[in-house]
mmCIF file of C-alpha atoms in Angstrom:
data_model
loop_
_atom_site.group_PDB
_atom_site.id
_atom_site.type_symbol
_atom_site.label_atom_id
_atom_site.label_comp_id
_atom_site.label_asym_id
_atom_site.label_seq_id
_atom_site.Cartn_x
_atom_site.Cartn_y
_atom_site.Cartn_z
ATOM 1 C CA MET I 16 -33.392 -31.866 19.790
ATOM 2 C CA MET I 17 -30.952 -29.529 17.736
ATOM 3 C CA ASN I 18 -31.454 -25.568 18.114
ATOM 4 C CA PRO I 19 -32.623 -24.181 14.468
ATOM 5 C CA VAL I 20 -30.054 -22.161 12.930
ATOM 6 C CA PRO I 21 -30.864 -18.437 13.043
ATOM 7 C CA THR I 22 -32.176 -17.168 9.966
ATOM 8 C CA GLU I 23 -29.827 -14.469 9.868
ATOM 9 C CA SER I 24 -26.625 -16.854 9.527
ATOM 10 C CA LEU I 25 -28.113 -18.278 6.355
ATOM 11 C CA THR I 26 -28.464 -14.822 4.896
ATOM 12 C CA THR I 27 -25.229 -14.369 2.311
ATOM 13 C CA THR I 28 -23.907 -10.840 1.214
ATOM 14 C CA PRO I 29 -24.456 -10.561 -2.675
ATOM 15 C CA ASP I 30 -21.005 -9.983 -4.618
ATOM 16 C CA PRO I 31 -20.335 -6.187 -5.373
ATOM 17 C CA VAL I 32 -21.334 -5.014 -8.738
ATOM 18 C CA ARG I 33 -18.040 -4.200 -10.335
ATOM 19 C CA PRO I 34 -18.037 -0.583 -12.140
ATOM 20 C CA THR I 35 -16.482 -0.168 -15.395
ATOM 21 C CA GLY I 36 -15.612 2.542 -17.580
ATOM 22 C CA GLU I 37 -16.505 6.135 -16.919
ATOM 23 C CA GLU I 38 -18.389 4.891 -13.661
ATOM 24 C CA LEU I 39 -15.121 3.086 -12.680
ATOM 25 C CA ASP I 40 -13.289 6.401 -12.987
ATOM 26 C CA HIS I 41 -15.818 8.186 -10.856
ATOM 27 C CA GLN I 42 -15.399 5.763 -8.292
ATOM 28 C CA ARG I 43 -11.878 5.786 -8.026
ATOM 29 C CA ALA I 44 -11.521 9.725 -8.483
ATOM 30 C CA ALA I 45 -13.894 10.002 -5.146
ATOM 31 C CA ILE I 46 -11.979 7.361 -3.317
ATOM 32 C CA ALA I 47 -8.506 9.354 -4.216
ATOM 33 C CA ALA I 48 -9.999 12.613 -3.194
ATOM 34 C CA LEU I 49 -11.129 11.074 0.250
ATOM 35 C CA GLY I 50 -8.050 9.617 0.683
ATOM 36 C CA ARG I 51 -6.284 12.656 0.417
ATOM 37 C CA GLU I 52 -8.328 14.548 2.801
ATOM 38 C CA LEU I 53 -8.107 11.862 5.668
ATOM 39 C CA ARG I 54 -4.341 11.975 5.098
ATOM 40 C CA ALA I 55 -4.518 15.797 5.521
ATOM 41 C CA LEU I 56 -6.525 15.202 8.879
ATOM 42 C CA VAL I 57 -4.042 12.332 10.025
ATOM 43 C CA ASP I 58 -1.123 14.798 9.172
ATOM 44 C CA ALA I 59 -3.039 17.757 11.174
ATOM 45 C CA THR I 60 -3.945 15.275 14.204
ATOM 46 C CA VAL I 61 -0.423 14.366 14.460
ATOM 47 C CA ARG I 62 1.282 17.878 14.103
ATOM 48 C CA THR I 63 -1.118 20.113 15.627
ATOM 49 C CA ALA I 64 -1.198 20.812 19.627
ATOM 50 C CA THR I 65 -4.972 21.433 20.186
ATOM 51 C CA PRO I 66 -6.884 21.965 23.435
ATOM 52 C CA PRO I 67 -8.918 18.849 24.904
ATOM 53 C CA GLU I 68 -12.339 20.926 24.540
ATOM 54 C CA VAL I 69 -11.181 20.988 20.722
ATOM 55 C CA LEU I 70 -10.158 17.445 20.365
ATOM 56 C CA HIS I 71 -13.437 16.277 21.990
ATOM 57 C CA ARG I 72 -15.359 18.499 19.721
ATOM 58 C CA MET I 73 -13.567 16.783 16.729
ATOM 59 C CA THR I 74 -13.979 13.348 18.091
ATOM 60 C CA ASP I 75 -17.560 13.887 17.946
ATOM 61 C CA GLU I 76 -17.592 15.312 14.699
ATOM 62 C CA VAL I 77 -15.483 12.098 13.406
ATOM 63 C CA ARG I 78 -17.766 9.879 14.769
ATOM 64 C CA ARG I 79 -20.657 11.495 12.742
ATOM 65 C CA LEU I 80 -18.819 11.417 9.585
ATOM 66 C CA THR I 81 -18.009 7.761 10.338
ATOM 67 C CA GLY I 82 -21.422 6.950 10.907
ATOM 68 C CA GLN I 83 -22.151 8.166 7.144
ATOM 69 C CA LEU I 84 -20.515 5.441 5.672
ATOM 70 C CA THR I 85 -23.358 3.082 5.616
ATOM 71 C CA GLY I 86 -22.572 0.915 2.534
ATOM 72 C CA ARG I 87 -21.819 -2.590 1.969
ATOM 73 C CA ARG I 88 -18.808 -3.540 4.005
ATOM 74 C CA ARG I 89 -16.379 -5.991 2.098
ATOM 75 C CA ALA I 90 -15.389 -9.141 3.747
ATOM 76 C CA ARG I 91 -11.797 -10.319 4.890
ATOM 77 C CA ALA I 92 -9.804 -11.001 1.582
ATOM 78 C CA GLU I 93 -12.310 -9.810 -0.757
ATOM 79 C CA ILE I 94 -10.653 -7.840 -3.483
ATOM 80 C CA PRO I 95 -12.554 -4.408 -3.770
ATOM 81 C CA ALA I 96 -14.753 -3.617 -6.466
ATOM 82 C CA VAL I 97 -12.350 -0.967 -7.587
ATOM 83 C CA ASP I 98 -9.050 -2.891 -7.820
ATOM 84 C CA GLU I 99 -7.390 -4.987 -10.481
ATOM 85 C CA PHE I 100 -5.434 -7.371 -8.499
ATOM 86 C CA PRO I 101 -2.735 -8.989 -9.160
ATOM 87 C CA GLY I 102 -0.402 -6.310 -10.517
ATOM 88 C CA GLY I 103 -3.059 -3.491 -10.816
ATOM 89 C CA VAL I 104 -4.442 -0.867 -9.109
ATOM 90 C CA ARG I 105 -4.969 -1.258 -5.393
ATOM 91 C CA MET I 106 -7.076 1.712 -4.179
ATOM 92 C CA HIS I 107 -6.581 1.060 -0.596
ATOM 93 C CA SER I 108 -2.912 -0.054 -0.269
ATOM 94 C CA PRO I 109 -0.991 1.223 2.693
ATOM 95 C CA VAL I 110 1.835 1.890 0.544
ATOM 96 C CA THR I 111 0.479 2.636 -3.034
ATOM 97 C CA GLY I 112 -3.262 3.195 -2.266
ATOM 98 C CA PRO I 113 -4.493 6.879 -3.131
ATOM 99 C CA GLY I 114 -7.557 6.022 -1.002
ATOM 100 C CA SER I 115 -5.595 5.015 1.857
ATOM 101 C CA PRO I 116 -5.068 7.445 4.697
ATOM 102 C CA LEU I 117 -1.936 5.491 5.716
ATOM 103 C CA ALA I 118 -0.546 5.431 2.208
ATOM 104 C CA PRO I 119 2.552 7.918 1.323
ATOM 105 C CA PRO I 120 0.893 7.234 -1.568
ATOM 106 C CA MET I 121 3.722 5.761 -3.454
ATOM 107 C CA ARG I 122 3.917 6.230 -7.391
ATOM 108 C CA VAL I 123 5.396 3.100 -8.965
ATOM 109 C CA THR I 124 6.687 3.181 -12.552
ATOM 110 C CA PRO I 125 8.824 0.552 -14.861
ATOM 111 C CA ASP I 126 12.615 1.091 -14.414
ATOM 112 C CA GLY I 127 15.299 -0.527 -16.434
ATOM 113 C CA ASP I 128 15.340 -4.248 -15.126
ATOM 114 C CA GLY I 129 12.810 -3.563 -12.179
ATOM 115 C CA VAL I 130 10.426 -0.853 -10.913
ATOM 116 C CA VAL I 131 10.787 2.362 -9.108
ATOM 117 C CA GLY I 132 8.726 4.035 -6.492
ATOM 118 C CA HIS I 133 8.814 7.584 -5.588
ATOM 119 C CA CYS I 134 6.981 9.016 -2.353
ATOM 120 C CA THR I 135 7.489 11.521 0.658
ATOM 121 C CA LEU I 136 6.755 10.420 4.155
ATOM 122 C CA GLY I 137 5.363 12.759 6.783
ATOM 123 C CA ILE I 138 5.169 13.109 10.594
ATOM 124 C CA ALA I 139 2.739 10.449 10.750
ATOM 125 C CA HIS I 140 5.282 7.943 9.759
ATOM 126 C CA GLU I 141 7.777 9.248 12.095
ATOM 127 C CA GLY I 142 10.112 6.909 14.593
ATOM 128 C CA PRO I 143 13.054 8.685 15.893
ATOM 129 C CA PRO I 144 12.321 12.625 15.915
ATOM 130 C CA GLY I 145 12.779 14.009 12.673
ATOM 131 C CA TYR I 146 13.288 10.553 10.808
ATOM 132 C CA VAL I 147 11.012 7.784 9.435
ATOM 133 C CA HIS I 148 10.103 4.657 11.506
ATOM 134 C CA GLY I 149 12.291 1.754 10.329
ATOM 135 C CA GLY I 150 9.143 -0.334 9.742
ATOM 136 C CA MET I 151 8.068 2.131 7.047
ATOM 137 C CA SER I 152 11.376 1.618 4.899
ATOM 138 C CA ALA I 153 10.824 -2.467 5.184
ATOM 139 C CA MET I 154 7.190 -1.720 4.110
ATOM 140 C CA LEU I 155 7.963 0.144 1.117
ATOM 141 C CA LEU I 156 10.576 -2.072 0.082
ATOM 142 C CA ASP I 157 8.509 -5.035 0.692
ATOM 143 C CA GLU I 158 5.587 -3.732 -1.306
ATOM 144 C CA LEU I 159 7.904 -2.508 -4.348
ATOM 145 C CA MET I 160 9.620 -6.086 -4.579
ATOM 146 C CA GLY I 161 6.079 -7.314 -5.075
ATOM 147 C CA TRP I 162 5.683 -5.080 -7.841
ATOM 148 C CA ALA I 163 9.003 -6.555 -9.384
ATOM 149 C CA CYS I 164 8.045 -10.137 -9.139
ATOM 150 C CA TYR I 165 4.688 -9.246 -10.988
ATOM 151 C CA ALA I 166 6.670 -7.284 -13.838
ATOM 152 C CA ALA I 167 8.925 -10.255 -14.105
ATOM 153 C CA GLY I 168 5.914 -12.870 -14.541
ATOM 154 C CA THR I 169 5.935 -14.666 -11.291
ATOM 155 C CA PRO I 170 4.005 -12.786 -8.618
ATOM 156 C CA ALA I 171 4.458 -14.280 -4.996
ATOM 157 C CA MET I 172 4.505 -14.339 -1.372
ATOM 158 C CA THR I 173 7.177 -13.100 0.790
ATOM 159 C CA VAL I 174 8.887 -15.748 2.740
ATOM 160 C CA SER I 175 12.049 -13.698 4.181
ATOM 161 C CA LEU I 176 13.209 -10.133 4.274
ATOM 162 C CA ARG I 177 16.702 -8.805 5.138
ATOM 163 C CA MET I 178 17.142 -5.191 5.802
ATOM 164 C CA ARG I 179 20.392 -3.393 6.420
ATOM 165 C CA TYR I 180 19.963 0.305 7.657
ATOM 166 C CA ARG I 181 22.688 2.608 6.392
ATOM 167 C CA ARG I 182 21.434 5.859 7.850
ATOM 168 C CA PRO I 183 18.165 7.354 8.952
ATOM 169 C CA VAL I 184 15.475 8.022 6.696
ATOM 170 C CA PRO I 185 14.628 11.815 6.494
ATOM 171 C CA MET I 186 10.867 12.678 6.930
ATOM 172 C CA GLU I 187 9.309 15.171 4.035
ATOM 173 C CA THR I 188 11.836 14.330 1.873
ATOM 174 C CA LEU I 189 11.262 12.761 -1.640
ATOM 175 C CA LEU I 190 12.350 8.979 -1.670
ATOM 176 C CA ARG I 191 13.396 6.933 -4.190
ATOM 177 C CA VAL I 192 12.516 3.149 -3.975
ATOM 178 C CA HIS I 193 14.344 0.949 -6.661
ATOM 179 C CA ALA I 194 13.508 -3.114 -6.908
ATOM 180 C CA ARG I 195 14.485 -5.981 -9.289
ATOM 181 C CA VAL I 196 14.521 -9.285 -9.657
ATOM 182 C CA ALA I 197 18.178 -10.837 -9.027
ATOM 183 C CA GLY I 198 18.081 -14.309 -9.505
ATOM 184 C CA ASN I 199 15.419 -17.327 -9.630
ATOM 185 C CA ARG I 200 17.008 -20.456 -7.897
ATOM 186 C CA GLY I 201 14.394 -21.949 -5.384
ATOM 187 C CA PRO I 202 12.981 -19.055 -3.441
ATOM 188 C CA GLN I 203 13.029 -16.099 -5.868
ATOM 189 C CA ASP I 204 15.824 -13.706 -4.890
ATOM 190 C CA LEU I 205 15.163 -10.123 -5.160
ATOM 191 C CA ARG I 206 17.159 -6.879 -4.462
ATOM 192 C CA GLY I 207 15.978 -3.423 -3.318
ATOM 193 C CA ARG I 208 17.178 -0.079 -2.346
ATOM 194 C CA LEU I 209 15.812 3.299 -0.713
ATOM 195 C CA ASP I 210 17.663 6.536 -1.370
ATOM 196 C CA GLN I 211 16.964 10.121 -0.925
ATOM 197 C CA ARG I 212 15.604 11.473 -4.336
ATOM 198 C CA ARG I 213 19.088 13.411 -4.888
ATOM 199 C CA GLY I 214 21.038 11.931 -1.977
ATOM 200 C CA ARG I 215 22.698 8.725 -0.430
ATOM 201 C CA PRO I 216 21.139 5.507 -0.280
ATOM 202 C CA VAL I 217 19.485 5.003 3.297
ATOM 203 C CA GLY I 218 18.531 1.528 3.239
ATOM 204 C CA GLU I 219 18.727 -1.687 1.238
ATOM 205 C CA PRO I 220 17.328 -5.337 2.103
ATOM 206 C CA GLY I 221 20.234 -7.882 1.519
ATOM 207 C CA HIS I 222 18.013 -10.660 0.325
ATOM 208 C CA ARG I 223 14.239 -11.610 -0.610
ATOM 209 C CA GLY I 224 13.000 -14.923 -0.541
ATOM 210 C CA ARG I 225 9.588 -15.567 -2.091
ATOM 211 C CA ASP I 226 7.483 -18.518 -2.235
ATOM 212 C CA LEU I 227 6.742 -19.759 -5.771
ATOM 213 C CA ARG I 228 5.097 -22.858 -4.978
ATOM 214 C CA ARG I 229 1.854 -21.675 -4.133
ATOM 215 C CA THR I 230 1.607 -19.350 -7.179
ATOM 216 C CA ARG I 231 1.729 -20.245 -10.788
ATOM 217 C CA PRO I 232 4.482 -18.708 -12.534
ATOM 218 C CA ARG I 233 3.574 -16.731 -15.432
ATOM 219 C CA PRO I 234 6.079 -17.037 -18.659
ATOM 220 C CA GLY I 235 8.220 -14.076 -19.427
ATOM 221 C CA PRO I 236 8.697 -10.524 -18.151
ATOM 222 C CA ARG I 237 5.882 -8.144 -18.640
ATOM 223 C CA PRO I 238 5.806 -4.325 -18.046
ATOM 224 C CA VAL I 239 3.997 -2.833 -15.596
ATOM 225 C CA PRO I 240 0.380 -1.644 -16.412
ATOM 226 C CA GLU I 241 -0.151 1.626 -17.386
ATOM 227 C CA HIS I 242 -3.393 1.523 -15.144
ATOM 228 C CA ALA I 243 -1.190 0.650 -12.148
ATOM 229 C CA LEU I 244 0.798 3.648 -12.138
ATOM 230 C CA ILE I 245 -1.316 5.813 -9.663
#
């Protein structure tokens, strides 16, 4: 005789109610405000030399605050109710999300034949002393070239990324990241570049391949939506 399926395994979590209008604006503003304070906490955590007793006290306090987040938890691959995907607001993106404690966050705007992002990376993103971790440079360019794909009307997934590091990326310096679609022969070819805002280039990927077979191409170029410019 087979064991009965536990009742709790048959329970499904209802889809979240997606806010609209003024309610959506309030929700996003609250998420962004919390993200800003979390980024300040992360910066203070990795920057400040603190006695162990203070760290233990902070640990207890953070654990208490975490326990207050008792709302519904979204499932893996579930799009947050406050997001617009693809090509729109991603409130918790580790690159552009104002609600993410990991993000700079990077601001994305249209720029000629592509898109441009501006951000400043802090000590939480440090690799070599005084400079940004090389993986962060790749992540910024990867994210922005995804925006370039969408702006060109062909959103897709990354299949390869080649980077050339020309010099170290300084921390706490305004950075400019540019990406554009360079061709569309087979896997889509993109070009990107990361510079200091008023300085020399510090990195660029030599080739970007994106798998178009799993994505329905959208005809014609399109502007980056204004609502996506966080």
